Amino acid sequence: MDVINLHRDAREPITCIDMHTTGEPTRIVIKGYPDLSGTLLQQKRQAKSQHDHIRKRLMLEPAGHADMYGAILRPRTELTETGDAHIGVLFTHNEGYSTMCGHATIALGRFLVDTHDVSVFPQRNEIKCDPATKTATLNLHAPCGLVVVTVPVTDDLSRSDPSRPVSFICVPSFATGQDIAIEIPPGDRWPELQDRDHVKVGFCYGGAFTCLVSAKELGFNDGLRPPVRHEALNTATRKLKAIVNSDPRYQKYMKHPEEDDLSSLYTVMVQDKSIGRVLSGAEGAETGLCYFADQQIDRSPTGSAVAARIAFAVATGKLKMGQSWTYHTLVSNAKEGKGGFVGTAVEEVPELYLKESMLSTPIRVRVEGHAYYVGSHVFISEPEDPYGEGGFLFDRL
């Protein structure tokens, strides 16, 4: 049944490919999105001011859900014009637009190698494959900067190989704070804090700013071992994030050295370093539960936060350059470790070091994981439909 022909008056049919990375969705918009102009950050602002109804239609109910995630391909950016990037992307979620997304980058790596449609990916034929390593390398322009993605390919070099992990080299990542005491006002304290008036956290950046806090520090003495108390953790992390974002004392830990658009807290990562299977080549493992945007929970280990956590571990002396660590979620732990990410500290970036705001020299981190296809869709919105254009979230009604 051809839905578009049946509903010729439907608004802006949007074609998407759905993928997942450790269960975390990526809805890739490949056709039907309006053209945008300017730099990629200008396109991000334009998407928000002029076309946000499309984000809401694809991310929110009834077409999506509270934890849906998306990627809008941008064939033309300032870096594609200079030849530094093959394609750009805007990342979307339940609240708006993010500056970096590792799980979506892993999914995009596979899709951009697999598509041979130059109307979707004009520079597809510029992608080079190495027959010796059977990998393809592409340069992705994310809002936070250039990300280099390495995709394993089949023997004939024509498509991605899902049996091997995709990896990417993230933008320079760094730590900005360790053991920072966040004061919790009396009216904002959650029951698990008991008589405590603060929690200690760390701050780091891997394309977006992350606040690191252990589950036990939040008052959850059982950590992230099942059964996890999701409702209580949601309350604690929501309050913590709101306090950090609103209190001027903590803004210095989320200051990007180059772009104000990147200077805000995106993620609260709850950590439990006592659980998680060590994957091949890694020194150890831990588990995290990531709350981002409007309390979305990332099913994947969160690629930007993996880069940030590796940078934090190096800055605080827990890891050395060249070493790797495994990061898990509740999802990968439930599948005997399958779907965990491995992060590796690969290179220092001394020219970006700011002594007054960073704990140590920024580094580049390699993050690797697996992504898989789920399906394809053409989304429409009939003019008579009161819910299709703006969408809704049931628990926000």
mmCIF file of C-alpha atoms in Angstrom:
data_model
loop_
_atom_site.group_PDB
_atom_site.id
_atom_site.type_symbol
_atom_site.label_atom_id
_atom_site.label_comp_id
_atom_site.label_asym_id
_atom_site.label_seq_id
_atom_site.Cartn_x
_atom_site.Cartn_y
_atom_site.Cartn_z
ATOM 1 C CA MET A 1 0.000 0.000 0.000
ATOM 2 C CA ASP A 2 1.493 3.335 -1.072
ATOM 3 C CA VAL A 3 0.718 5.636 1.840
ATOM 4 C CA ILE A 4 1.990 8.744 0.075
ATOM 5 C CA ASN A 5 -0.264 8.238 -2.950
ATOM 6 C CA LEU A 6 -3.224 7.426 -0.739
ATOM 7 C CA HIS A 7 -2.716 10.682 1.138
ATOM 8 C CA ARG A 8 -1.569 13.183 -1.444
ATOM 9 C CA ASP A 9 -2.450 16.094 0.846
ATOM 10 C CA ALA A 10 -0.319 14.836 3.723
ATOM 11 C CA ARG A 11 2.304 17.281 4.979
ATOM 12 C CA GLU A 12 5.963 16.752 4.092
ATOM 13 C CA PRO A 13 6.491 12.984 3.743
ATOM 14 C CA ILE A 14 9.735 12.154 5.566
ATOM 15 C CA THR A 15 11.738 9.015 4.719
ATOM 16 C CA CYS A 16 13.801 7.468 7.500
ATOM 17 C CA ILE A 17 16.004 4.462 8.216
ATOM 18 C CA ASP A 18 15.782 3.115 11.756
ATOM 19 C CA MET A 19 18.810 1.529 13.443
ATOM 20 C CA HIS A 20 19.842 0.743 16.994
ATOM 21 C CA THR A 21 23.100 0.659 18.942
ATOM 22 C CA THR A 22 22.882 -1.537 22.054
ATOM 23 C CA GLY A 23 19.136 -0.994 21.876
ATOM 24 C CA GLU A 24 19.350 2.803 21.613
ATOM 25 C CA PRO A 25 17.447 3.990 18.519
ATOM 26 C CA THR A 26 18.724 6.188 15.713
ATOM 27 C CA ARG A 27 16.069 7.382 13.272
ATOM 28 C CA ILE A 28 18.067 8.626 10.271
ATOM 29 C CA VAL A 29 16.254 11.216 8.159
ATOM 30 C CA ILE A 30 17.297 10.599 4.553
ATOM 31 C CA LYS A 31 14.652 12.374 2.436
ATOM 32 C CA GLY A 32 11.997 15.048 2.807
ATOM 33 C CA TYR A 33 13.677 17.377 5.306
ATOM 34 C CA PRO A 34 13.743 21.054 4.203
ATOM 35 C CA ASP A 35 17.000 22.588 3.043
ATOM 36 C CA LEU A 36 19.080 24.507 5.575
ATOM 37 C CA SER A 37 21.832 27.070 5.026
ATOM 38 C CA GLY A 38 24.934 28.427 6.703
ATOM 39 C CA THR A 39 27.377 26.709 9.012
ATOM 40 C CA LEU A 40 26.298 23.515 10.730
ATOM 41 C CA LEU A 41 25.672 25.363 14.018
ATOM 42 C CA GLN A 42 23.634 27.929 12.084
ATOM 43 C CA GLN A 43 21.695 25.057 10.492
ATOM 44 C CA LYS A 44 21.077 23.664 13.986
ATOM 45 C CA ARG A 45 19.584 26.984 15.084
ATOM 46 C CA GLN A 46 17.555 27.215 11.860
ATOM 47 C CA ALA A 47 16.185 23.703 12.339
ATOM 48 C CA LYS A 48 15.077 24.652 15.846
ATOM 49 C CA SER A 49 13.497 27.980 14.896
ATOM 50 C CA GLN A 50 11.830 27.006 11.604
ATOM 51 C CA HIS A 51 11.367 23.220 11.433
ATOM 52 C CA ASP A 52 11.085 21.982 14.990
ATOM 53 C CA HIS A 53 7.626 20.551 14.242
ATOM 54 C CA ILE A 54 9.388 17.903 12.119
ATOM 55 C CA ARG A 55 11.625 16.907 15.039
ATOM 56 C CA LYS A 56 8.563 16.638 17.253
ATOM 57 C CA ARG A 57 6.680 14.607 14.654
ATOM 58 C CA LEU A 58 9.513 12.073 14.316
ATOM 59 C CA MET A 59 10.708 11.945 17.927
ATOM 60 C CA LEU A 60 7.517 12.229 19.981
ATOM 61 C CA GLU A 61 4.330 10.182 20.076
ATOM 62 C CA PRO A 62 2.520 8.867 18.082
ATOM 63 C CA ALA A 63 5.398 8.237 15.621
ATOM 64 C CA GLY A 64 8.087 8.084 18.307
ATOM 65 C CA HIS A 65 8.331 7.955 22.092
ATOM 66 C CA ALA A 66 10.017 9.668 25.051
ATOM 67 C CA ASP A 67 13.352 7.937 24.388
ATOM 68 C CA MET A 68 13.504 8.210 20.583
ATOM 69 C CA TYR A 69 16.660 9.617 19.002
ATOM 70 C CA GLY A 70 17.288 10.955 15.505
ATOM 71 C CA ALA A 71 19.919 12.066 12.995
ATOM 72 C CA ILE A 72 19.233 14.522 10.167
ATOM 73 C CA LEU A 73 21.753 14.216 7.337
ATOM 74 C CA ARG A 74 23.216 17.537 6.188
ATOM 75 C CA PRO A 75 25.030 17.069 2.855
ATOM 76 C CA ARG A 76 26.351 20.657 2.780
ATOM 77 C CA THR A 77 28.245 22.291 5.646
ATOM 78 C CA GLU A 78 31.287 24.514 5.899
ATOM 79 C CA LEU A 79 33.469 21.420 6.331
ATOM 80 C CA THR A 80 32.027 19.566 3.332
ATOM 81 C CA GLU A 81 32.702 22.694 1.274
ATOM 82 C CA THR A 82 36.387 22.684 2.277
ATOM 83 C CA GLY A 83 36.709 18.934 1.702
ATOM 84 C CA ASP A 84 37.365 18.164 5.391
ATOM 85 C CA ALA A 85 34.089 16.287 5.845
ATOM 86 C CA HIS A 86 32.089 13.945 3.632
ATOM 87 C CA ILE A 87 28.731 14.830 5.196
ATOM 88 C CA GLY A 88 27.239 16.611 8.199
ATOM 89 C CA VAL A 89 24.560 15.645 10.689
ATOM 90 C CA LEU A 90 22.196 17.181 13.223
ATOM 91 C CA PHE A 91 21.242 15.060 16.230
ATOM 92 C CA THR A 92 17.741 15.215 17.735
ATOM 93 C CA HIS A 93 15.993 13.944 20.858
ATOM 94 C CA ASN A 94 12.871 14.491 22.978
ATOM 95 C CA GLU A 95 13.884 18.005 24.013
ATOM 96 C CA GLY A 96 15.733 19.426 21.011
ATOM 97 C CA TYR A 97 19.139 19.067 19.378
ATOM 98 C CA SER A 98 22.430 17.740 20.750
ATOM 99 C CA THR A 99 25.996 18.594 19.814
ATOM 100 C CA MET A 100 27.386 15.055 19.704
ATOM 101 C CA CYS A 101 26.096 11.496 19.753
ATOM 102 C CA GLY A 102 28.337 8.439 19.720
ATOM 103 C CA HIS A 103 25.701 5.731 19.378
ATOM 104 C CA ALA A 104 24.192 7.543 16.376
ATOM 105 C CA THR A 105 27.657 8.042 14.866
ATOM 106 C CA ILE A 106 28.245 4.282 15.026
ATOM 107 C CA ALA A 107 24.902 3.655 13.293
ATOM 108 C CA LEU A 108 25.562 6.372 10.708
ATOM 109 C CA GLY A 109 28.920 4.820 9.889
ATOM 110 C CA ARG A 110 27.240 1.638 8.730
ATOM 111 C CA PHE A 111 24.413 3.384 6.874
ATOM 112 C CA LEU A 112 26.650 5.848 5.032
ATOM 113 C CA VAL A 113 28.834 3.011 3.771
ATOM 114 C CA ASP A 114 25.837 0.879 2.832
ATOM 115 C CA THR A 115 23.930 3.508 0.878
ATOM 116 C CA HIS A 116 25.016 4.087 -2.695
ATOM 117 C CA ASP A 117 22.306 6.676 -3.333
ATOM 118 C CA VAL A 118 24.119 9.933 -4.113
ATOM 119 C CA SER A 119 20.873 11.880 -3.714
ATOM 120 C CA VAL A 120 21.063 10.900 -0.028
ATOM 121 C CA PHE A 121 24.856 11.023 0.336
ATOM 122 C CA PRO A 122 26.365 13.103 -2.504
ATOM 123 C CA GLN A 123 29.962 12.259 -1.548
ATOM 124 C CA ARG A 124 29.396 8.512 -1.155
ATOM 125 C CA ASN A 125 31.797 7.733 -3.991
ATOM 126 C CA GLU A 126 34.536 9.708 -2.235
ATOM 127 C CA ILE A 127 34.671 7.171 0.606
ATOM 128 C CA LYS A 128 37.906 5.181 0.456
ATOM 129 C CA CYS A 129 38.113 1.522 1.408
ATOM 130 C CA ASP A 130 41.309 -0.190 2.529
ATOM 131 C CA PRO A 131 41.391 -3.718 1.054
ATOM 132 C CA ALA A 132 44.081 -4.797 3.523
ATOM 133 C CA THR A 133 42.134 -3.961 6.678
ATOM 134 C CA LYS A 134 38.723 -4.214 4.990
ATOM 135 C CA THR A 135 37.619 -0.893 6.449
ATOM 136 C CA ALA A 136 36.169 2.326 5.090
ATOM 137 C CA THR A 137 36.930 5.741 6.586
ATOM 138 C CA LEU A 138 34.580 8.700 6.470
ATOM 139 C CA ASN A 139 34.695 12.157 8.014
ATOM 140 C CA LEU A 140 31.471 13.166 9.742
ATOM 141 C CA HIS A 141 30.785 16.786 10.602
ATOM 142 C CA ALA A 142 28.904 16.829 13.916
ATOM 143 C CA PRO A 143 27.859 20.105 15.598
ATOM 144 C CA CYS A 144 30.784 19.702 18.034
ATOM 145 C CA GLY A 145 33.324 19.254 15.220
ATOM 146 C CA LEU A 146 34.897 16.655 12.950
ATOM 147 C CA VAL A 147 34.540 12.983 13.861
ATOM 148 C CA VAL A 148 36.515 10.339 11.942
ATOM 149 C CA VAL A 149 34.552 7.100 11.568
ATOM 150 C CA THR A 150 36.050 3.727 10.625
ATOM 151 C CA VAL A 151 33.600 1.136 9.334
ATOM 152 C CA PRO A 152 34.446 -2.546 8.737
ATOM 153 C CA VAL A 153 33.391 -3.722 5.277
ATOM 154 C CA THR A 154 32.788 -7.045 3.560
ATOM 155 C CA ASP A 155 35.375 -8.801 1.403
ATOM 156 C CA ASP A 156 34.092 -7.129 -1.775
ATOM 157 C CA LEU A 157 34.253 -3.705 -0.019
ATOM 158 C CA SER A 158 30.674 -2.919 -1.074
ATOM 159 C CA ARG A 159 28.904 -2.769 2.291
ATOM 160 C CA SER A 160 29.463 -2.724 6.033
ATOM 161 C CA ASP A 161 30.316 -5.851 7.980
ATOM 162 C CA PRO A 162 28.056 -6.098 11.068
ATOM 163 C CA SER A 163 30.218 -8.786 12.662
ATOM 164 C CA ARG A 164 32.956 -6.247 13.491
ATOM 165 C CA PRO A 165 32.610 -3.003 15.482
ATOM 166 C CA VAL A 166 32.406 0.478 14.007
ATOM 167 C CA SER A 167 34.754 2.951 15.683
ATOM 168 C CA PHE A 168 35.157 6.701 15.696
ATOM 169 C CA ILE A 169 37.765 9.186 16.879
ATOM 170 C CA CYS A 170 35.922 11.809 18.890
ATOM 171 C CA VAL A 171 36.608 15.534 19.060
ATOM 172 C CA PRO A 172 39.192 16.596 21.697
ATOM 173 C CA SER A 173 37.886 15.527 25.105
ATOM 174 C CA PHE A 174 38.849 16.793 28.543
ATOM 175 C CA ALA A 175 37.993 16.905 32.244
ATOM 176 C CA THR A 176 37.077 20.126 34.045
ATOM 177 C CA GLY A 177 36.320 19.106 37.627
ATOM 178 C CA GLN A 178 36.894 16.296 40.138
ATOM 179 C CA ASP A 179 35.125 15.731 43.480
ATOM 180 C CA ILE A 180 33.098 18.909 43.093
ATOM 181 C CA ALA A 181 30.617 19.253 45.977
ATOM 182 C CA ILE A 182 27.166 20.123 44.618
ATOM 183 C CA GLU A 183 25.044 21.678 47.337
ATOM 184 C CA ILE A 184 21.502 20.277 47.402
ATOM 185 C CA PRO A 185 19.002 22.776 48.863
ATOM 186 C CA PRO A 186 16.609 21.337 51.472
ATOM 187 C CA GLY A 187 13.603 21.480 49.168
ATOM 188 C CA ASP A 188 15.418 19.535 46.428
ATOM 189 C CA ARG A 189 16.806 16.659 48.486
ATOM 190 C CA TRP A 190 15.647 13.171 47.559
ATOM 191 C CA PRO A 191 14.974 10.561 50.276
ATOM 192 C CA GLU A 192 18.066 8.455 49.531
ATOM 193 C CA LEU A 193 20.359 11.345 50.545
ATOM 194 C CA GLN A 194 19.136 10.963 54.134
ATOM 195 C CA ASP A 195 20.894 13.674 56.187
ATOM 196 C CA ARG A 196 23.456 14.712 53.534
ATOM 197 C CA ASP A 197 23.315 18.183 51.985
ATOM 198 C CA HIS A 198 25.619 17.662 48.974
ATOM 199 C CA VAL A 199 26.918 15.139 46.467
ATOM 200 C CA LYS A 200 30.385 14.978 44.917
ATOM 201 C CA VAL A 201 30.621 14.795 41.128
ATOM 202 C CA GLY A 202 33.053 15.084 38.235
ATOM 203 C CA PHE A 203 32.726 17.107 35.031
ATOM 204 C CA CYS A 204 34.104 16.198 31.616
ATOM 205 C CA TYR A 205 33.555 16.788 27.906
ATOM 206 C CA GLY A 206 33.461 14.458 24.907
ATOM 207 C CA GLY A 207 31.495 16.491 22.364
ATOM 208 C CA ALA A 208 28.980 17.366 25.087
ATOM 209 C CA PHE A 209 29.413 18.037 28.795
ATOM 210 C CA THR A 210 28.790 15.205 31.241
ATOM 211 C CA CYS A 211 28.360 15.192 35.008
ATOM 212 C CA LEU A 212 29.732 11.972 36.526
ATOM 213 C CA VAL A 213 28.286 10.710 39.803
ATOM 214 C CA SER A 214 28.324 7.277 41.394
ATOM 215 C CA ALA A 215 25.050 5.592 42.261
ATOM 216 C CA LYS A 216 26.230 5.250 45.862
ATOM 217 C CA GLU A 217 27.052 8.958 46.017
ATOM 218 C CA LEU A 218 23.428 9.641 45.102
ATOM 219 C CA GLY A 219 22.397 7.422 48.003
ATOM 220 C CA PHE A 220 21.677 4.202 46.100
ATOM 221 C CA ASN A 221 23.826 1.752 48.036
ATOM 222 C CA ASP A 222 22.999 -1.204 45.781
ATOM 223 C CA GLY A 223 24.449 0.668 42.819
ATOM 224 C CA LEU A 224 23.108 -0.338 39.411
ATOM 225 C CA ARG A 225 22.583 -4.013 40.208
ATOM 226 C CA PRO A 226 19.097 -5.249 39.307
ATOM 227 C CA PRO A 227 16.449 -4.461 40.257
ATOM 228 C CA VAL A 228 17.330 -0.825 39.538
ATOM 229 C CA ARG A 229 15.079 1.754 41.179
ATOM 230 C CA HIS A 230 14.345 3.746 38.034
ATOM 231 C CA GLU A 231 11.750 6.149 39.389
ATOM 232 C CA ALA A 232 13.913 7.151 42.341
ATOM 233 C CA LEU A 233 17.026 7.536 40.160
ATOM 234 C CA ASN A 234 15.036 9.655 37.720
ATOM 235 C CA THR A 235 14.053 11.992 40.546
ATOM 236 C CA ALA A 236 17.601 12.275 41.883
ATOM 237 C CA THR A 237 19.261 12.909 38.513
ATOM 238 C CA ARG A 238 16.592 15.378 37.386
ATOM 239 C CA LYS A 239 17.108 17.444 40.519
ATOM 240 C CA LEU A 240 20.893 17.229 40.331
ATOM 241 C CA LYS A 241 20.964 18.368 36.707
ATOM 242 C CA ALA A 242 18.596 21.271 37.389
ATOM 243 C CA ILE A 243 20.749 22.468 40.290
ATOM 244 C CA VAL A 244 23.982 22.266 38.280
ATOM 245 C CA ASN A 245 22.475 24.102 35.314
ATOM 246 C CA SER A 246 20.889 26.883 37.392
ATOM 247 C CA ASP A 247 23.599 27.621 39.976
ATOM 248 C CA PRO A 248 26.254 30.090 38.701
ATOM 249 C CA ARG A 249 28.895 28.454 40.917
ATOM 250 C CA TYR A 250 29.047 25.418 38.634
ATOM 251 C CA GLN A 251 28.986 27.062 35.208
ATOM 252 C CA LYS A 252 32.786 27.223 34.991
ATOM 253 C CA TYR A 253 32.899 23.422 34.738
ATOM 254 C CA MET A 254 30.865 23.498 31.526
ATOM 255 C CA LYS A 255 32.699 26.186 29.589
ATOM 256 C CA HIS A 256 33.868 25.122 26.133
ATOM 257 C CA PRO A 257 37.094 26.856 25.068
ATOM 258 C CA GLU A 258 35.867 27.667 21.549
ATOM 259 C CA GLU A 259 32.054 27.593 21.190
ATOM 260 C CA ASP A 260 29.410 28.969 23.554
ATOM 261 C CA ASP A 261 26.870 26.698 21.831
ATOM 262 C CA LEU A 262 28.736 23.746 23.382
ATOM 263 C CA SER A 263 28.794 25.186 26.920
ATOM 264 C CA SER A 264 25.971 23.466 28.795
ATOM 265 C CA LEU A 265 25.382 20.276 30.752
ATOM 266 C CA TYR A 266 23.853 17.592 28.533
ATOM 267 C CA THR A 267 24.267 14.383 30.497
ATOM 268 C CA VAL A 268 24.181 13.073 34.035
ATOM 269 C CA MET A 269 26.004 9.733 34.034
ATOM 270 C CA VAL A 270 25.305 7.514 37.040
ATOM 271 C CA GLN A 271 28.218 5.107 37.507
ATOM 272 C CA ASP A 272 28.737 1.730 39.122
ATOM 273 C CA LYS A 273 32.351 0.606 38.783
ATOM 274 C CA SER A 274 31.741 -2.737 40.493
ATOM 275 C CA ILE A 275 29.865 -4.440 37.633
ATOM 276 C CA GLY A 276 30.424 -5.108 33.927
ATOM 277 C CA ARG A 277 32.229 -7.677 31.801
ATOM 278 C CA VAL A 278 35.667 -6.707 30.493
ATOM 279 C CA LEU A 279 35.737 -6.870 26.686
ATOM 280 C CA SER A 280 38.761 -7.870 24.643
ATOM 281 C CA GLY A 281 41.701 -5.483 24.828
ATOM 282 C CA ALA A 282 40.354 -3.444 27.744
ATOM 283 C CA GLU A 283 41.922 -2.981 31.169
ATOM 284 C CA GLY A 284 38.631 -3.132 33.061
ATOM 285 C CA ALA A 285 34.905 -2.387 32.939
ATOM 286 C CA GLU A 286 32.135 -0.413 34.566
ATOM 287 C CA THR A 287 28.423 0.226 34.102
ATOM 288 C CA GLY A 288 26.623 3.523 33.627
ATOM 289 C CA LEU A 289 23.095 4.832 33.355
ATOM 290 C CA CYS A 290 22.895 7.981 31.254
ATOM 291 C CA TYR A 291 20.192 10.632 31.678
ATOM 292 C CA PHE A 292 20.261 13.239 28.917
ATOM 293 C CA ALA A 293 18.039 15.905 27.335
ATOM 294 C CA ASP A 294 14.663 15.830 29.140
ATOM 295 C CA GLN A 295 15.523 12.768 31.242
ATOM 296 C CA GLN A 296 15.919 10.417 28.300
ATOM 297 C CA ILE A 297 17.693 7.234 29.326
ATOM 298 C CA ASP A 298 20.325 6.060 26.878
ATOM 299 C CA ARG A 299 20.143 2.319 26.295
ATOM 300 C CA SER A 300 23.683 2.383 24.899
ATOM 301 C CA PRO A 301 26.852 3.226 26.867
ATOM 302 C CA THR A 302 26.694 6.747 25.337
ATOM 303 C CA GLY A 303 29.614 7.400 22.970
ATOM 304 C CA SER A 304 30.165 11.061 23.827
ATOM 305 C CA ALA A 305 30.174 10.174 27.519
ATOM 306 C CA VAL A 306 32.606 7.300 26.868
ATOM 307 C CA ALA A 307 35.008 9.821 25.315
ATOM 308 C CA ALA A 308 34.449 12.145 28.272
ATOM 309 C CA ARG A 309 34.912 9.351 30.831
ATOM 310 C CA ILE A 310 38.160 8.176 29.209
ATOM 311 C CA ALA A 311 39.424 11.774 29.289
ATOM 312 C CA PHE A 312 38.413 12.013 32.948
ATOM 313 C CA ALA A 313 40.137 8.710 33.773
ATOM 314 C CA VAL A 314 43.357 9.872 32.099
ATOM 315 C CA ALA A 315 43.198 13.288 33.779
ATOM 316 C CA THR A 316 42.739 11.715 37.221
ATOM 317 C CA GLY A 317 45.458 9.081 36.771
ATOM 318 C CA LYS A 318 43.160 6.050 36.454
ATOM 319 C CA LEU A 319 44.189 5.312 32.839
ATOM 320 C CA LYS A 320 47.238 5.990 30.690
ATOM 321 C CA MET A 321 47.470 6.956 27.048
ATOM 322 C CA GLY A 322 46.966 3.880 24.867
ATOM 323 C CA GLN A 323 44.878 2.051 27.454
ATOM 324 C CA SER A 324 41.280 0.968 26.939
ATOM 325 C CA TRP A 325 38.243 0.562 29.173
ATOM 326 C CA THR A 326 34.878 -1.167 28.714
ATOM 327 C CA TYR A 327 31.621 0.688 29.335
ATOM 328 C CA HIS A 328 28.326 -1.104 29.819
ATOM 329 C CA THR A 329 24.655 -0.304 30.321
ATOM 330 C CA LEU A 330 21.852 -2.289 31.874
ATOM 331 C CA VAL A 331 21.096 -3.525 28.345
ATOM 332 C CA SER A 332 24.557 -4.905 27.556
ATOM 333 C CA ASN A 333 24.844 -6.405 31.035
ATOM 334 C CA ALA A 334 21.594 -8.267 30.413
ATOM 335 C CA LYS A 335 23.104 -9.707 27.199
ATOM 336 C CA GLU A 336 26.313 -11.027 28.812
ATOM 337 C CA GLY A 337 28.269 -7.940 27.822
ATOM 338 C CA LYS A 338 27.233 -7.885 24.159
ATOM 339 C CA GLY A 339 26.799 -4.273 23.081
ATOM 340 C CA GLY A 340 29.336 -2.766 25.459
ATOM 341 C CA PHE A 341 31.520 0.061 24.129
ATOM 342 C CA VAL A 342 35.307 0.122 24.355
ATOM 343 C CA GLY A 343 37.026 3.487 24.715
ATOM 344 C CA THR A 344 40.746 4.050 24.139
ATOM 345 C CA ALA A 345 42.897 7.107 24.838
ATOM 346 C CA VAL A 346 44.784 7.550 21.562
ATOM 347 C CA GLU A 347 46.339 11.028 21.305
ATOM 348 C CA GLU A 348 47.017 14.190 23.295
ATOM 349 C CA VAL A 349 45.939 17.586 21.932
ATOM 350 C CA PRO A 350 48.220 19.999 23.829
ATOM 351 C CA GLU A 351 47.348 23.071 21.758
ATOM 352 C CA LEU A 352 43.839 23.123 23.280
ATOM 353 C CA TYR A 353 44.956 22.854 26.913
ATOM 354 C CA LEU A 354 43.647 25.611 29.194
ATOM 355 C CA LYS A 355 45.297 25.394 32.609
ATOM 356 C CA GLU A 356 42.674 27.524 34.334
ATOM 357 C CA SER A 357 39.719 25.307 33.340
ATOM 358 C CA MET A 358 40.998 21.800 32.475
ATOM 359 C CA LEU A 359 42.446 19.153 34.778
ATOM 360 C CA SER A 360 44.944 18.027 32.129
ATOM 361 C CA THR A 361 45.737 18.092 28.411
ATOM 362 C CA PRO A 362 42.736 17.285 26.147
ATOM 363 C CA ILE A 363 42.919 13.955 24.349
ATOM 364 C CA ARG A 364 41.346 12.191 21.424
ATOM 365 C CA VAL A 365 39.454 9.028 22.257
ATOM 366 C CA ARG A 366 38.514 6.109 20.043
ATOM 367 C CA VAL A 367 35.097 4.626 20.781
ATOM 368 C CA GLU A 368 33.871 1.371 19.257
ATOM 369 C CA GLY A 369 30.584 -0.498 19.257
ATOM 370 C CA HIS A 370 28.021 -2.318 17.122
ATOM 371 C CA ALA A 371 24.879 -0.987 15.398
ATOM 372 C CA TYR A 372 22.144 -2.822 13.514
ATOM 373 C CA TYR A 373 19.257 -2.086 11.156
ATOM 374 C CA VAL A 374 15.662 -2.126 12.378
ATOM 375 C CA GLY A 375 13.595 -0.965 9.389
ATOM 376 C CA SER A 376 12.572 1.902 7.123
ATOM 377 C CA HIS A 377 9.620 4.290 7.238
ATOM 378 C CA VAL A 378 7.850 7.048 5.352
ATOM 379 C CA PHE A 379 6.210 9.317 7.913
ATOM 380 C CA ILE A 380 3.281 11.514 6.948
ATOM 381 C CA SER A 381 1.041 13.961 8.794
ATOM 382 C CA GLU A 382 -2.497 14.491 7.539
ATOM 383 C CA PRO A 383 -3.783 18.079 7.844
ATOM 384 C CA GLU A 384 -6.770 16.848 9.838
ATOM 385 C CA ASP A 385 -4.618 15.046 12.423
ATOM 386 C CA PRO A 386 -4.386 17.121 15.644
ATOM 387 C CA TYR A 387 -1.535 14.984 16.990
ATOM 388 C CA GLY A 388 0.669 14.236 13.990
ATOM 389 C CA GLU A 389 2.377 17.590 13.537
ATOM 390 C CA GLY A 390 3.486 18.596 17.027
ATOM 391 C CA GLY A 391 3.437 15.232 18.725
ATOM 392 C CA PHE A 392 3.154 14.687 22.456
ATOM 393 C CA LEU A 393 4.655 12.732 25.334
ATOM 394 C CA PHE A 394 2.095 10.884 27.404
ATOM 395 C CA ASP A 395 3.825 11.374 30.750
ATOM 396 C CA ARG A 396 4.094 15.149 30.119
ATOM 397 C CA LEU A 397 0.377 15.707 29.463
#
